[in-house]
Tab-separated table of C-alpha atoms in Angstrom:
chain	number	residue	atom	x	y	z
A	766	MET	CA	118.769	205.651	127.608
A	767	GLY	CA	118.695	202.942	125.226
A	768	ARG	CA	115.308	201.084	123.730
A	769	GLU	CA	114.177	197.995	125.998
A	770	LEU	CA	114.943	194.569	124.907
A	771	THR	CA	113.902	190.902	125.614
A	772	LYS	CA	115.621	187.623	125.471
A	773	ILE	CA	114.667	184.441	124.291
A	774	VAL	CA	115.901	181.441	125.990
A	775	TYR	CA	116.003	178.125	124.485
A	776	ARG	CA	116.701	175.061	126.568
A	777	PRO	CA	117.315	171.819	124.389
A	778	SER	CA	115.741	169.459	126.870
A	779	VAL	CA	114.464	169.301	130.425
A	780	GLU	CA	117.714	167.559	131.903
A	781	ALA	CA	119.941	170.053	130.026
A	782	ASN	CA	121.581	172.557	132.271
A	783	GLU	CA	122.446	174.779	129.267
A	784	ASP	CA	120.553	177.655	127.983
A	785	TYR	CA	120.886	179.364	124.378
A	786	ILE	CA	119.895	182.860	124.372
A	787	ILE	CA	119.239	185.625	121.856
A	788	ILE	CA	118.246	189.145	122.376
A	789	VAL	CA	115.289	190.717	120.435
A	790	ASN	CA	113.351	193.609	119.878
A	791	PRO	CA	110.035	192.972	121.946
A	792	GLU	CA	107.538	194.613	119.426
A	793	GLU	CA	109.037	193.042	116.293
A	794	PHE	CA	109.268	189.673	118.146
A	795	LYS	CA	105.676	189.736	119.138
A	796	ARG	CA	104.435	190.817	115.297
A	797	TRP	CA	106.725	187.977	114.018
A	798	LYS	CA	105.490	185.368	116.528
A	799	GLY	CA	101.773	186.639	115.684
A	800	GLY	CA	102.270	185.366	112.164
A	801	GLY	CA	104.211	188.218	110.639
A	802	ALA	CA	106.641	185.807	108.778
A	803	THR	CA	107.504	188.432	106.149
A	804	ILE	CA	109.088	190.539	108.866
A	805	PRO	CA	112.909	190.287	108.254
A	806	LEU	CA	114.886	188.472	111.032
A	807	ALA	CA	117.133	191.420	111.190
A	808	GLU	CA	114.354	193.627	112.497
A	809	VAL	CA	113.225	191.101	115.058
A	810	VAL	CA	116.709	190.292	116.514
A	811	ASP	CA	119.048	192.742	118.104
A	812	SER	CA	121.882	190.990	116.732
A	813	PHE	CA	122.786	187.675	115.363
A	814	ASP	CA	124.895	186.799	118.417
A	815	VAL	CA	123.982	183.629	120.142
A	816	PHE	CA	124.833	183.258	124.073
A	817	TRP	CA	125.242	180.233	126.045
A	818	SER	CA	125.160	179.625	129.864
A	819	ASN	CA	125.370	176.449	131.739
A	820	GLN	CA	124.230	178.410	134.936
A	821	GLY	CA	120.892	179.125	133.671
A	822	ALA	CA	119.455	182.140	131.854
A	823	GLN	CA	120.397	184.523	134.710
A	824	GLY	CA	124.201	183.595	134.775
A	825	ILE	CA	126.985	184.978	132.932
A	826	LEU	CA	126.799	184.433	129.400
A	827	GLY	CA	129.409	183.257	126.917
A	828	ARG	CA	129.529	182.276	123.212
A	829	PRO	CA	128.868	178.560	122.459
A	830	SER	CA	131.327	176.679	120.135
A	831	LYS	CA	130.515	175.931	116.510
A	832	GLN	CA	130.431	172.245	117.809
A	833	GLN	CA	127.696	172.922	120.578
A	834	LEU	CA	125.528	174.598	117.774
A	835	GLU	CA	125.642	171.744	115.322
A	836	ASN	CA	125.166	169.170	118.145
A	837	VAL	CA	122.079	170.941	119.197
A	838	PHE	CA	120.602	172.652	116.245
A	839	GLY	CA	121.989	170.625	113.461
A	840	SER	CA	123.677	173.688	111.993
A	841	SER	CA	126.290	176.593	113.035
A	842	LYS	CA	124.948	179.111	110.699
A	843	ASP	CA	123.761	182.010	112.610
A	844	VAL	CA	120.526	182.466	110.734
A	845	ASP	CA	119.593	179.025	111.231
A	846	VAL	CA	120.226	178.727	114.938
A	847	VAL	CA	118.627	182.282	115.513
A	848	GLN	CA	115.440	181.009	113.696
A	849	ALA	CA	115.303	177.972	115.672
A	850	ILE	CA	115.655	179.776	119.130
A	851	LEU	CA	112.857	182.293	117.972
A	852	GLU	CA	110.539	179.148	117.084
A	853	LYS	CA	111.312	176.983	120.220
A	854	GLY	CA	112.557	179.415	122.869
A	855	LYS	CA	110.573	181.169	125.681
A	856	GLU	CA	110.310	184.894	125.961
A	857	GLU	CA	111.664	186.591	128.975
A	858	SER	CA	111.523	190.245	129.971
A	859	GLY	CA	114.636	192.123	129.803
A	860	LYS	CA	113.873	195.389	131.775
A	861	ALA	CA	117.377	195.333	133.188
A	862	ILE	CA	118.721	194.842	129.592
A	863	ARG	CA	119.054	197.815	127.616
A	864	SER	CA	120.888	198.229	124.151
A	865	GLY	CA	123.860	200.477	124.588
A	866	ALA	CA	123.729	200.352	128.526
A	867	VAL	CA	127.418	199.306	128.657
A	868	GLY	CA	128.714	202.822	127.364
A	869	ALA	CA	130.136	203.878	130.807
A	870	THR	CA	132.186	200.500	130.873
A	871	ASN	CA	135.840	200.786	130.681
A	872	GLN	CA	136.814	197.816	128.603
A	873	SER	CA	140.592	197.629	129.604
A	874	LYS	CA	139.729	196.855	132.924
A	875	GLY	CA	138.242	193.537	133.887
A	876	SER	CA	136.143	191.296	131.936
A	877	PHE	CA	133.709	192.472	129.351
A	878	ALA	CA	131.088	189.717	129.986
A	879	MET	CA	127.444	190.006	129.584
A	880	ASP	CA	125.754	189.690	132.973
A	881	THR	CA	121.865	189.341	133.145
A	882	ARG	CA	121.504	188.834	136.832
A	883	GLY	CA	121.121	192.500	137.555
A	884	ASN	CA	124.067	192.897	139.671
A	885	SER	CA	127.501	194.375	138.553
A	886	LEU	CA	130.162	192.514	137.532
A	887	THR	CA	131.925	192.601	140.743
A	888	GLY	CA	134.082	189.568	141.243
A	889	VAL	CA	134.252	188.349	137.713
């Protein structure tokens, strides 16, 4: 079994129906948020991948375009975007998200989309 992960969800405005999500290591994120600015971001985040959903944070996650990132964050650099999401986003427990949990997935069959709703990818 992999280690437990947490997601940080950033919604640019109350009216917006899009969420930007990153996956973090919960212990390192708490230390970083509590003033551990000397902790490298590489230890806080699971990866510098930014996910996007217009179905809320529980829907199927895709990748935002560089233009979307420029419009929302003023930059498309992964470090700048991740830093902004860490600072402005809300923490959501990711008990169903586990690093490496997709090991039994046969990527040659169907979609390899990340689904955080807790159900299988049936019907995708």
